[in-house]
Coordinates of C-alpha atoms in Angstrom, one line a residue:
X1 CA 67.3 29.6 -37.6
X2 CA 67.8 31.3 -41.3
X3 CA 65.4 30.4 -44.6
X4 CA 66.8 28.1 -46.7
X5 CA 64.9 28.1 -49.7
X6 CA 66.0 24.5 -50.7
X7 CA 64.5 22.5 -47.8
X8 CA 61.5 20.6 -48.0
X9 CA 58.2 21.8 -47.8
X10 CA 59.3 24.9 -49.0
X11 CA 57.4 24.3 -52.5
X12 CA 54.3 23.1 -50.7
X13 CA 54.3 26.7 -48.4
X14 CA 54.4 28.1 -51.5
X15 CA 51.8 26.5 -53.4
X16 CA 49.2 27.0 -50.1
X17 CA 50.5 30.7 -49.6
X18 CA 49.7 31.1 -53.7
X19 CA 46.2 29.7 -53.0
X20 CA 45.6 31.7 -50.2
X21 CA 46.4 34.9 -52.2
X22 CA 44.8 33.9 -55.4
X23 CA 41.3 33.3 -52.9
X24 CA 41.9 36.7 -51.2
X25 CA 42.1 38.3 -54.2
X26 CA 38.9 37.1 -55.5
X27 CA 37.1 38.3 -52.7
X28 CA 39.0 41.7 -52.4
X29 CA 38.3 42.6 -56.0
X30 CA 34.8 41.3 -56.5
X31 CA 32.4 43.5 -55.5
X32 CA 29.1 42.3 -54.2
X33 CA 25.7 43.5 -55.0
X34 CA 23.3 43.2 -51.6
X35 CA 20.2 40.9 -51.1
X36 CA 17.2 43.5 -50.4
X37 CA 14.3 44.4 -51.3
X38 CA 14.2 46.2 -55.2
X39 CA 11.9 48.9 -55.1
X40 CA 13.0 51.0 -58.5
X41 CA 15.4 49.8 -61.4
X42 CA 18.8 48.7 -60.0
X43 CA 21.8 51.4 -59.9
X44 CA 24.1 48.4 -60.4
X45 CA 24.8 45.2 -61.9
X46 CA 22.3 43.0 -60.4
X47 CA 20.5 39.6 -60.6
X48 CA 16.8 39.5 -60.1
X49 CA 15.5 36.9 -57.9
X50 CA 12.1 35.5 -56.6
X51 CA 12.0 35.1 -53.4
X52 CA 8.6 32.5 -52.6
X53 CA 5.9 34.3 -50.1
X54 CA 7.5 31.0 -47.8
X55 CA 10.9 32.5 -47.3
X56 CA 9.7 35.8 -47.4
X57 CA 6.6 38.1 -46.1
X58 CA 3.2 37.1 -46.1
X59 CA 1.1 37.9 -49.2
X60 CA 2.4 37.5 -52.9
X61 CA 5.9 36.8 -53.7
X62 CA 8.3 40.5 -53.8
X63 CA 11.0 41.1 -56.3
X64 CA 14.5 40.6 -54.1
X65 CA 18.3 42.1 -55.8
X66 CA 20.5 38.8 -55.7
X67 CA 23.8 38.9 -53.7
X68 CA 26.1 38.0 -57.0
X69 CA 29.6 38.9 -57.6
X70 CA 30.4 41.4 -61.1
X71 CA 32.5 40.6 -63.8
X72 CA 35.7 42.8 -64.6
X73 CA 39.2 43.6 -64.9
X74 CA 40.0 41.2 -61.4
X75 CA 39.5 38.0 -63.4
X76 CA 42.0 38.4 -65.6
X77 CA 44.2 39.4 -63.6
X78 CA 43.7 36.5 -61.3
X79 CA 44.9 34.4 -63.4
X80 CA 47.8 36.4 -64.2
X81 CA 48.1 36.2 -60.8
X82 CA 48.1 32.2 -60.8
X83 CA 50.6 31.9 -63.8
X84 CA 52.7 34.4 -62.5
X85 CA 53.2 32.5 -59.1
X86 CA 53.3 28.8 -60.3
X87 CA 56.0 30.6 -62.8
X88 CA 57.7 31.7 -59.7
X89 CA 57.6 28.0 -58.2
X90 CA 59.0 26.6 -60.9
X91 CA 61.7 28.0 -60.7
X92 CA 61.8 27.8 -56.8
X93 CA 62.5 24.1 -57.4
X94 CA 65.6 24.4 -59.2
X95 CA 66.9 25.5 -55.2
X96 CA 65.3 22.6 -53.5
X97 CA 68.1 20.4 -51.9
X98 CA 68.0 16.5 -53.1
X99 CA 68.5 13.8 -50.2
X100 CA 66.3 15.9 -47.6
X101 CA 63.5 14.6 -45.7
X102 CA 61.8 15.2 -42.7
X103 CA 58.5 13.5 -40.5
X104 CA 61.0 10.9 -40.2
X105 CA 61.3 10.3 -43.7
X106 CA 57.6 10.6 -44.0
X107 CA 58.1 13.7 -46.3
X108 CA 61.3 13.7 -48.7
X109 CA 62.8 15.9 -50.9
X110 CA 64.6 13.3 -53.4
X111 CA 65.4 13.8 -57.2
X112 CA 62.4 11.8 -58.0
X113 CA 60.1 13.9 -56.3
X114 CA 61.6 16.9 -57.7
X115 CA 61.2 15.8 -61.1
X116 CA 57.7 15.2 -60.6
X117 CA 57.0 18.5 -59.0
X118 CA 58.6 20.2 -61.9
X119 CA 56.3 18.1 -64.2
X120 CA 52.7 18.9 -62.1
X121 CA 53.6 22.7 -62.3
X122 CA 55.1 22.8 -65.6
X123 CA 51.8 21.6 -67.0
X124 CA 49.6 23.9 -64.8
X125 CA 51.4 26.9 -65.6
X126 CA 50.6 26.0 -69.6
X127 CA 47.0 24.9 -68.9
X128 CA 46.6 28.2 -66.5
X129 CA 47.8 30.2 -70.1
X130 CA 45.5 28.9 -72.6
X131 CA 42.5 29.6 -70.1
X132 CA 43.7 33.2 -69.8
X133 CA 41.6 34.0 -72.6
X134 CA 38.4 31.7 -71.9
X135 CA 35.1 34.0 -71.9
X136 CA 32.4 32.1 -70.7
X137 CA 30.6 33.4 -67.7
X138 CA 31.8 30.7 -65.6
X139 CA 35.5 31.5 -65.9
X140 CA 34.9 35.9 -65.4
X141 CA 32.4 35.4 -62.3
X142 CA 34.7 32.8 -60.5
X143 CA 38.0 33.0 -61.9
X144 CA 39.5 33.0 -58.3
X145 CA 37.1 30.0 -57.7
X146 CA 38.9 28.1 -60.7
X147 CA 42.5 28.8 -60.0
X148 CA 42.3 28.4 -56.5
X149 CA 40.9 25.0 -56.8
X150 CA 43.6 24.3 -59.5
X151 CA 46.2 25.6 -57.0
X152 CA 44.8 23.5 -54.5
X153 CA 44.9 20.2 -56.4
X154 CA 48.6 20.9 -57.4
X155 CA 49.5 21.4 -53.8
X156 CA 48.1 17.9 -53.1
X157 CA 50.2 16.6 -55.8
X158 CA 53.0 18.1 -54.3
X159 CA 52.3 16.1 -51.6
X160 CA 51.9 13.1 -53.0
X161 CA 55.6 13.2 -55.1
X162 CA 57.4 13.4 -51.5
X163 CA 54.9 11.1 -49.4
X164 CA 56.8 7.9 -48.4
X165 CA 53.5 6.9 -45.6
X166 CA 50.6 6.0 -45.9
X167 CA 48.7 8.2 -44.1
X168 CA 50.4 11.4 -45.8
X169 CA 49.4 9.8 -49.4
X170 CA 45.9 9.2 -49.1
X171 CA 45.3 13.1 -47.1
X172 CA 47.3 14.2 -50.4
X173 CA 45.9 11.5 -53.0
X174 CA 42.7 13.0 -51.6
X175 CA 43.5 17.1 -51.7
X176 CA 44.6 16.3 -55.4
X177 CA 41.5 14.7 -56.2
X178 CA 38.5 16.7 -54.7
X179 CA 39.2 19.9 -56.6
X180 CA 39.1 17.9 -59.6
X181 CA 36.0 16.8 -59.6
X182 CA 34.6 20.3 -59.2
X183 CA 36.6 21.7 -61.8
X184 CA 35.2 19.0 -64.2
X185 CA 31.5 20.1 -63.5
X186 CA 32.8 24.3 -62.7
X187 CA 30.0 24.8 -65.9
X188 CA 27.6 23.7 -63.3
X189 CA 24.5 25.2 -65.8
X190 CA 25.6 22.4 -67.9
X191 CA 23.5 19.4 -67.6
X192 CA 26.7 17.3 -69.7
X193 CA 29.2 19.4 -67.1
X194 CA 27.9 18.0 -64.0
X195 CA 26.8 14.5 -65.2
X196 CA 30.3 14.2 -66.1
X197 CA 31.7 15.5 -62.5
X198 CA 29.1 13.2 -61.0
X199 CA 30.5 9.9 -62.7
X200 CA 34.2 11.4 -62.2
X201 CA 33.5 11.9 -58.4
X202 CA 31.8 8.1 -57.9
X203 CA 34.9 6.8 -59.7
X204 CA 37.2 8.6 -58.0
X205 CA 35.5 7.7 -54.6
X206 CA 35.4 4.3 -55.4
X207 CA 39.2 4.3 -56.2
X208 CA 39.2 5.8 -53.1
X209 CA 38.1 3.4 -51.2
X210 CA 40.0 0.7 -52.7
X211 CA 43.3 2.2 -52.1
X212 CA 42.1 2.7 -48.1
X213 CA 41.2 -0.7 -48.0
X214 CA 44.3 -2.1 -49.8
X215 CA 46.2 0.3 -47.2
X216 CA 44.3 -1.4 -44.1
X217 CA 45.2 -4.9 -44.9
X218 CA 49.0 -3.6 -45.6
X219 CA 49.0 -2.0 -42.3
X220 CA 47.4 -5.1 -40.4
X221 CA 50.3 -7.3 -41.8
X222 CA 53.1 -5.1 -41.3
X223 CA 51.7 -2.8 -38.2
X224 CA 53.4 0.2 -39.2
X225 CA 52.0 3.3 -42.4
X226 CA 55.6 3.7 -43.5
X227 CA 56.7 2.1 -46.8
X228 CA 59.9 1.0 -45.0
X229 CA 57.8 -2.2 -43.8
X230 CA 56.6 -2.9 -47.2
X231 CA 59.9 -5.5 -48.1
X232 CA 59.8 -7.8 -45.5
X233 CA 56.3 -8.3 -45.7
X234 CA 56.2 -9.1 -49.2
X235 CA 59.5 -11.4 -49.0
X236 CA 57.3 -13.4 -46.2
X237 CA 54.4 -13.9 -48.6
X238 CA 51.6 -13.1 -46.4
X239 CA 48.2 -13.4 -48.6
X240 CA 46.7 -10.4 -47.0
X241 CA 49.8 -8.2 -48.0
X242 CA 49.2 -9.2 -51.3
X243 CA 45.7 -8.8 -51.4
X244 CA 46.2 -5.3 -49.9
X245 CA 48.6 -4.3 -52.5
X246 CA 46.5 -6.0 -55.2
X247 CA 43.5 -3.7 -54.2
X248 CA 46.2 -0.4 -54.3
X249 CA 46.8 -1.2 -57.9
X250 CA 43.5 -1.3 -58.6
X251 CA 42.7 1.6 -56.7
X252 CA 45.7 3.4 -58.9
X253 CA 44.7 2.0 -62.2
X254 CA 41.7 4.2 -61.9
X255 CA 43.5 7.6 -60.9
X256 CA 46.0 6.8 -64.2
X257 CA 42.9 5.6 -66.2
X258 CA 44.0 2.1 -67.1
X259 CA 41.9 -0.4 -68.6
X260 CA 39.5 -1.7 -67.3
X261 CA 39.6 1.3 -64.7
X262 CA 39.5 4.3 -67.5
X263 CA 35.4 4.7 -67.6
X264 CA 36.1 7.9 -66.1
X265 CA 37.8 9.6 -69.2
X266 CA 36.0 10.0 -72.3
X267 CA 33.1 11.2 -70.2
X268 CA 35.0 14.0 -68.3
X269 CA 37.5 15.1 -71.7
X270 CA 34.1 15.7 -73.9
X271 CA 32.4 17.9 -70.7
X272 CA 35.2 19.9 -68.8
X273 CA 36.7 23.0 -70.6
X274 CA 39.6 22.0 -72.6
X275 CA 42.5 23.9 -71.3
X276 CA 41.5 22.1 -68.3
X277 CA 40.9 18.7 -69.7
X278 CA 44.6 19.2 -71.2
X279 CA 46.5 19.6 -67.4
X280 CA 43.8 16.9 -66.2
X281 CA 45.0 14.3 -69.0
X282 CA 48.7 14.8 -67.5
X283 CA 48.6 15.6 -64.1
X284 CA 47.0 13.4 -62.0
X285 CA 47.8 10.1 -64.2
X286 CA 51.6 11.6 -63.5
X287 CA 50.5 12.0 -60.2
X288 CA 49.3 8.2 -60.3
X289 CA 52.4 6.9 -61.4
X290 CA 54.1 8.9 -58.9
X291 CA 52.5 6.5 -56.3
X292 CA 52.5 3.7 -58.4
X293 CA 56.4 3.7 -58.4
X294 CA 56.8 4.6 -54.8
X295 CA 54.9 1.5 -54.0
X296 CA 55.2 -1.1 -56.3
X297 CA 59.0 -0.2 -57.4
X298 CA 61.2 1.8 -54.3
X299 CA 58.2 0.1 -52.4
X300 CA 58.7 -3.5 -52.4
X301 CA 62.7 -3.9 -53.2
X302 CA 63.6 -7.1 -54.1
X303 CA 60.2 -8.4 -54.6
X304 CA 59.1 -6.2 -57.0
X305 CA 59.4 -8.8 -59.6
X306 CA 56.0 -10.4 -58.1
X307 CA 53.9 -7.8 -60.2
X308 CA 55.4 -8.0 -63.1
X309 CA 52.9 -10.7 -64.6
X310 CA 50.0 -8.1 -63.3
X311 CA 51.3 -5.0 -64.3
X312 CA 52.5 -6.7 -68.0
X313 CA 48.6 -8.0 -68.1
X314 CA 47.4 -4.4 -67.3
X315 CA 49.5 -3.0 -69.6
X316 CA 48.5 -5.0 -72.8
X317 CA 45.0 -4.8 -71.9
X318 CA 45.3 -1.1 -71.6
X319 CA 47.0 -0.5 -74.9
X320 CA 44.6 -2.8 -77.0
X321 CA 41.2 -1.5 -75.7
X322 CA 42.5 2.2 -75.7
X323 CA 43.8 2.4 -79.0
X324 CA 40.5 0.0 -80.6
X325 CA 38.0 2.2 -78.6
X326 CA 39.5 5.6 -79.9
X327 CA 39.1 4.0 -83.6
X328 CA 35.4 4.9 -83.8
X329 CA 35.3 8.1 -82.1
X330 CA 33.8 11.0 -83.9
X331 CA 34.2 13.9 -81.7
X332 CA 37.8 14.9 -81.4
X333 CA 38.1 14.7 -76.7
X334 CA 37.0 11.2 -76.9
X335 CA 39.2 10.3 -79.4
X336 CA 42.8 12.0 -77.4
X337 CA 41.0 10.9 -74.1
X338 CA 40.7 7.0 -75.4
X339 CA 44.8 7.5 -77.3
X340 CA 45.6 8.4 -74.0
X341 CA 44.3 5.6 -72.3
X342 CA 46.4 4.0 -74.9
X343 CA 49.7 6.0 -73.9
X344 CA 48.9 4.7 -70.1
X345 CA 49.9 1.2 -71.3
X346 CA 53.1 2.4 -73.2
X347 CA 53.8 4.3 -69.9
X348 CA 53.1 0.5 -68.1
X349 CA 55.2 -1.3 -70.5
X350 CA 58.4 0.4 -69.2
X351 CA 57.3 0.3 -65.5
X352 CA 56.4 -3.5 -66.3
X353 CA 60.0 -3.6 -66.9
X354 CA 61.0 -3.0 -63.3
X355 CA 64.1 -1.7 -64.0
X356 CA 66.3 1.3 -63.6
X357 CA 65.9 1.9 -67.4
X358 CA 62.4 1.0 -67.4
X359 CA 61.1 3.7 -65.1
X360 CA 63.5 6.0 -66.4
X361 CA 62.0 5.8 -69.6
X362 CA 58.7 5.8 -68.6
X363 CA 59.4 9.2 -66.5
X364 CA 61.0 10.5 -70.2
X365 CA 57.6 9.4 -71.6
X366 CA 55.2 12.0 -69.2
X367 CA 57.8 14.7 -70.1
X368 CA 57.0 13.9 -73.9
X369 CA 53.4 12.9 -73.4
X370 CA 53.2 15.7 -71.4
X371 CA 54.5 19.0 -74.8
X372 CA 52.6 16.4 -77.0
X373 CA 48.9 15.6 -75.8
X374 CA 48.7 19.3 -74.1
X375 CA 49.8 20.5 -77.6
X376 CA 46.4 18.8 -79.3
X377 CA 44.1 20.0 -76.5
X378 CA 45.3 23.5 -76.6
X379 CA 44.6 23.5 -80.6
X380 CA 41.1 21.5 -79.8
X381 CA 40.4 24.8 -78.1
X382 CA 41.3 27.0 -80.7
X383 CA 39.1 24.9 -83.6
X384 CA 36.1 24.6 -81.1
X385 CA 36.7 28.4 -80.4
X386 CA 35.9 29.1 -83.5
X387 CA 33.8 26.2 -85.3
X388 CA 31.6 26.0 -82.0
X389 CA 32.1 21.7 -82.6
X390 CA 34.7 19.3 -80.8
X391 CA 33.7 16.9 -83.9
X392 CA 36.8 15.5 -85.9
X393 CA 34.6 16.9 -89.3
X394 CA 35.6 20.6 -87.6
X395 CA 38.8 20.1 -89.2
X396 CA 38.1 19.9 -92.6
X397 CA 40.7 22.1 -94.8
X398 CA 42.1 23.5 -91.2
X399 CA 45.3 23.4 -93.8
X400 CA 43.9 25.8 -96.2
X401 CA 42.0 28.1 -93.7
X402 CA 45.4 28.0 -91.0
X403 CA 48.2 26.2 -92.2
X404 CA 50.7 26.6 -89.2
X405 CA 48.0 26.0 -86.7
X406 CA 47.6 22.5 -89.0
X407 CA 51.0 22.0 -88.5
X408 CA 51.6 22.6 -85.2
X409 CA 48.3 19.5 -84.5
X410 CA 50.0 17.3 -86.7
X411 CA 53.4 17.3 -85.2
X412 CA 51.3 16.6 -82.0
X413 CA 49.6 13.9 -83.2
X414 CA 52.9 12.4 -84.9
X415 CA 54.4 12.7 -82.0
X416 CA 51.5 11.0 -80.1
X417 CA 51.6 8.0 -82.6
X418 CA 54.9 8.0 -82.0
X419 CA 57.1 8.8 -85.9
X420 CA 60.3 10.0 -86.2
X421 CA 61.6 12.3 -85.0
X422 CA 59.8 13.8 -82.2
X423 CA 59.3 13.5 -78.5
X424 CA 56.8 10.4 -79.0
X425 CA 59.0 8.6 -81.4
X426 CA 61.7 8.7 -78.8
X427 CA 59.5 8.1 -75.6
X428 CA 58.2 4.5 -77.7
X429 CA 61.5 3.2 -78.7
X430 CA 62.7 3.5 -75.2
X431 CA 60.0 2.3 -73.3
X432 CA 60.4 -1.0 -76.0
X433 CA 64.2 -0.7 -75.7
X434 CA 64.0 -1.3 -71.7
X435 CA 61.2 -3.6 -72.0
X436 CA 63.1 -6.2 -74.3
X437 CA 66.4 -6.0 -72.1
X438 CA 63.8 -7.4 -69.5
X439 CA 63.0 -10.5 -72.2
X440 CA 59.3 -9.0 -72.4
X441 CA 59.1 -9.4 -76.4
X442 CA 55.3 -10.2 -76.8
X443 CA 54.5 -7.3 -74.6
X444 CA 56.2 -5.0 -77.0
X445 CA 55.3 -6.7 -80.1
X446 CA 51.9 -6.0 -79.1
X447 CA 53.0 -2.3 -78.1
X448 CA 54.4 -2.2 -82.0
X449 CA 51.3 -3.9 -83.7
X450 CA 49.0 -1.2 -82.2
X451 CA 51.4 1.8 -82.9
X452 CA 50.5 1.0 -86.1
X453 CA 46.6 0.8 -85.2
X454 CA 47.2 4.0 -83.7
X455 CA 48.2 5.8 -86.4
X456 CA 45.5 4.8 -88.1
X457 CA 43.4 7.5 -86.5
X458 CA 45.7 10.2 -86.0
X459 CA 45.8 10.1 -89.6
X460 CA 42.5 10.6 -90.0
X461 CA 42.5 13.6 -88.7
X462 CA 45.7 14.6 -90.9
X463 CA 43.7 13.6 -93.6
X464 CA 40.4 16.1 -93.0
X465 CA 43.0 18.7 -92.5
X466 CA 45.2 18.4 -95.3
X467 CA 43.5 16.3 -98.2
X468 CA 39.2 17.8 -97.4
X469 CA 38.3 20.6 -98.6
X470 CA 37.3 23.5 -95.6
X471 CA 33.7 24.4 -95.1
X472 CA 34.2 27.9 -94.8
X473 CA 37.4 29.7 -95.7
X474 CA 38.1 32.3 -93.1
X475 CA 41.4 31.1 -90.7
X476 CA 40.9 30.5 -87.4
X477 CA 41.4 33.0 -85.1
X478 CA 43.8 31.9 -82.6
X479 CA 44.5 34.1 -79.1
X480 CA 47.9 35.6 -78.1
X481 CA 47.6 33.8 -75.2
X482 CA 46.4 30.2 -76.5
X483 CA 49.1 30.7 -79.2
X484 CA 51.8 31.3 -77.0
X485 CA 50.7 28.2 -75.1
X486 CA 51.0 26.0 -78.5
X487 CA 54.1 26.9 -79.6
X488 CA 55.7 26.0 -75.8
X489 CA 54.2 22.2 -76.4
X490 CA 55.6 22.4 -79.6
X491 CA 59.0 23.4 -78.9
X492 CA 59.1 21.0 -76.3
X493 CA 57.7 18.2 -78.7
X494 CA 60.4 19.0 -81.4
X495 CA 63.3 20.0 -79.1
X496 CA 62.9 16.4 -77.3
X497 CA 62.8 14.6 -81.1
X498 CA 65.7 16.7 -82.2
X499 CA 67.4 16.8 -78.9
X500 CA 66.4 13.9 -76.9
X501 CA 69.9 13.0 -75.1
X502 CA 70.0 15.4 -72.0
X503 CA 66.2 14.6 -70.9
X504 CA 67.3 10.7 -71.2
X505 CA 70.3 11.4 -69.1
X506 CA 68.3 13.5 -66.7
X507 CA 65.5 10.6 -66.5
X508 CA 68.2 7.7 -65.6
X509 CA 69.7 9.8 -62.8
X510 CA 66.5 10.2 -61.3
X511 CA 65.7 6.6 -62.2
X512 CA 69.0 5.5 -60.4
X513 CA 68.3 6.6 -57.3
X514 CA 64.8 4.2 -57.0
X515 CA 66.7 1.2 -57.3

């Protein structure tokens, strides 16, 4: 039997073989200082423990050399190591075959999935480059700890963008979600760090257990984990069926952070490092719809029109509260982590649509959302970097003090509020577009009324960059690295404006296939 680089599972052997390495590599070029007893000053790098007379010998307490890994050129190069691989992936997908499946079509290979896969390692790859140049302790002492766990959550992603079982999407719902939560708290000295991981991981387990419930009554009806038994069952009407897939919506809401399941966010954007909180506020929602569309769309078939009250509900609710809860925000995460609970109900209105143009848009939205919010996070960084603040005040003058590194965050935040013409503007109008062939015009009246509310404080921020004057006057210093990472999202924001035809063409083939 010969390789063939294009069947399925090839991109998830990758991702685990990448992990693998990226863990072995940590441990092969950290070296270890010994636990023993210190008798003279340390030769080496060393941590100084107390060890109590308990856990010890008897008598008073003796000075002990702590077993702690050293910081050096290894770290860096582990995550060269990372980008360099998911790099590689990428690119490994462009071979992947369409139509394949195997597990008896537990595990396929379709266009859809592809897409998605492309999108999960698109955005790690970027978030992997603007941490390249993070110095805090945490990030040179376990760098392999980091990007493994990173590689490890992608891989469960993966997973989830082929799943068509039950079974195989809660194991990979679940592989996504665990290294998340211990990325959010990896600053573990940091009391804000782990309260945030803490609340993240007893949302994400209660989402959890939601979805495993909704799963069990779906099961009980329909005796069987594939999707394939989904139809029927609904077309019957059984009230358990829909209960079950009630509670899997609300289980999803919370992994894509809609209202009233977004608690989650604000807390875990203002604590988690922000090249991470910029792949975590794309991602997994992506990852979310992913499901989301599997069930509720290819899912059901025919009677997929039964959620479109709920999901048009969810929707409005998600874009009023988002964009009228990031209106009083002061410190700049909260603000993109409540817009973005916003951008969740754009994203809804075109699924709400449940239409081949509908999803279609919605999957060109994530592509745009993806270049645009990434793009603001990666120049939050930069500004906190150097004015030691995430506060929105930070940015007073940023104009004056570095003009292109203004206008690369207000083309994001254009785009985000969606004005012509960049990748937002388009992503809106289309979502609307495929909403109102579906008759839903108070849905996107709504969706239009608080565009406008959105801009409101987007502007804001344009306004303490371009009409304040700065604090200091010294530019911002902005990394090779972390630049290089802006001016991707930004060519991807303003290539989609300027050029938005062949991502639209490529979303409604994809589209096409789901329905």
């Amino acid at each position: 039997m010969t390789f063939d680089p294009g069947m399925p599972l090839v991109i998830e052997l990758a991702l685990f073989a990448l992990a693998v390495v990226v863990l072995l590599a940590g441990i092969a070029g950290r070296p270890y200082v010994m636990l023993g007893p210190r008798s003279g000053p340390a030769e080496t790098e060393s941590y100084v423990g107390r060890v109590p007379p308990s856990e010890a010998t008897s008598g008073p307490a003796e000075s002990y050399v702590g077993r702690v890994p050293r910081s050096g050129p290894a770290d860096t190069a582990i995550g060269w190591l990372t980008l360099a691989g998911l790099v590689g992936i990428f690119f490994l997908t462009f071979l992947a075959t369409e139509g394949a499946s195997i597990l008896r079509g537990s595990f396929v290979q379709d266009g859809f999935a592809i897409f998605a896969k492309r999108l999960f390692i698109a955005s790690a790859a970027l978030s992997v480059l603007g941490s390249l140049t993070l110095r805090h302790s945490a990030f040179t002492l376990r760098a392999a700890e980091y990007h493994f766990a990173l590689v490890v959550s992608l891989l469960g992603m993966s997973i989830l963008a082929s799943a068509r079982e039950f079974v195989l999407l809660f194991v990979a719902f679940e592989l996504m979600s665990i290294p998340l939560f211990l990325m959010t708290g990896f600053l573990k000295r940091d009391a804000v760090a782990s309260e945030a991981a803490l609340k993240f991981f007893l949302v994400g387990t209660a989402s959890s257990a939601l979805i495993a419930y909704g799963m069990s009554f779906v099961y009980g009806v329909t005796g069987s984990t594939t999707l394939d038994a989904i139809p029927a069952a609904m077309i019957d009407g059984h009230p358990l069926m829909r209960l079950g897939m009630a509670l899997l919506l609300a289980g999803l809401g919370f992994k894509i952070a809609a209202f009233p399941f977004h608690m989650w966010a604000p807390d875990t954007y203002e604590a988690a490092s922000t090249p991470f909180v910029a792949w975590l506020s794309v991602a997994p929602k992506a990852a979310g719809f992913v499901a989301i569309i599997r069930l509720f769309v290819e899912g059901v078939g025919s009677a997929a029109l039964i959620w479109l009250p709920a999901i048009s509900v969810l929707a409005g609710m998600t874009i009023v509260m988002g964009n009228l809860m990031a209106i009083p925000q002061q410190n700049i995460k909260r603000m993109l982590a409540y817009s973005g609970i916003a951008h969740i109900g754009y994203m809804l209105v075109g699924l709400a649509a449940l239409s081949s143009s509908g999803v279609a848009m919605m999957l060109f939205y994530l592509v745009a959302y993806m270049f645009g919010n990434m793009g603001a996070f990666l120049v939050v960084e930069a500004v906190a970097r150097s004015e030691q603040s995430d506060g929105i005040e930070a940015y007073r003058g940023l104009a004056q003090r570095s003009p292109l590194l203004a206008l690369a965050m207000l083309i994001f935040l254009l785009s985000l509020g969606g004005i012509p013409f960049v990748a937002g503007f388009w992503a809106k109008l289309y979502v609307f577009w495929a909403a109102i062939e579906r008759g839903l015009y108070g849905l996107v009246f709504l969706g239009a009324v608080l565009t406008v509310v959105a801009l409101y404080y987007y502007l804001m921020v344009a306004r303490r960059m371009y009409i304040e004057a700065p604090v200091r006057r010294d530019p911002v210093p902005v990394p090779g690295l972390l630049r290089a990472a802006i001016l991707v999202c930004l060519l991807g924001v303003v290539g989609m404006g300027v050029y938005p035809s062949p991502w639209v063409a490529m979303a409604l083939r994809i589209a096409s296939t789901l329905f």
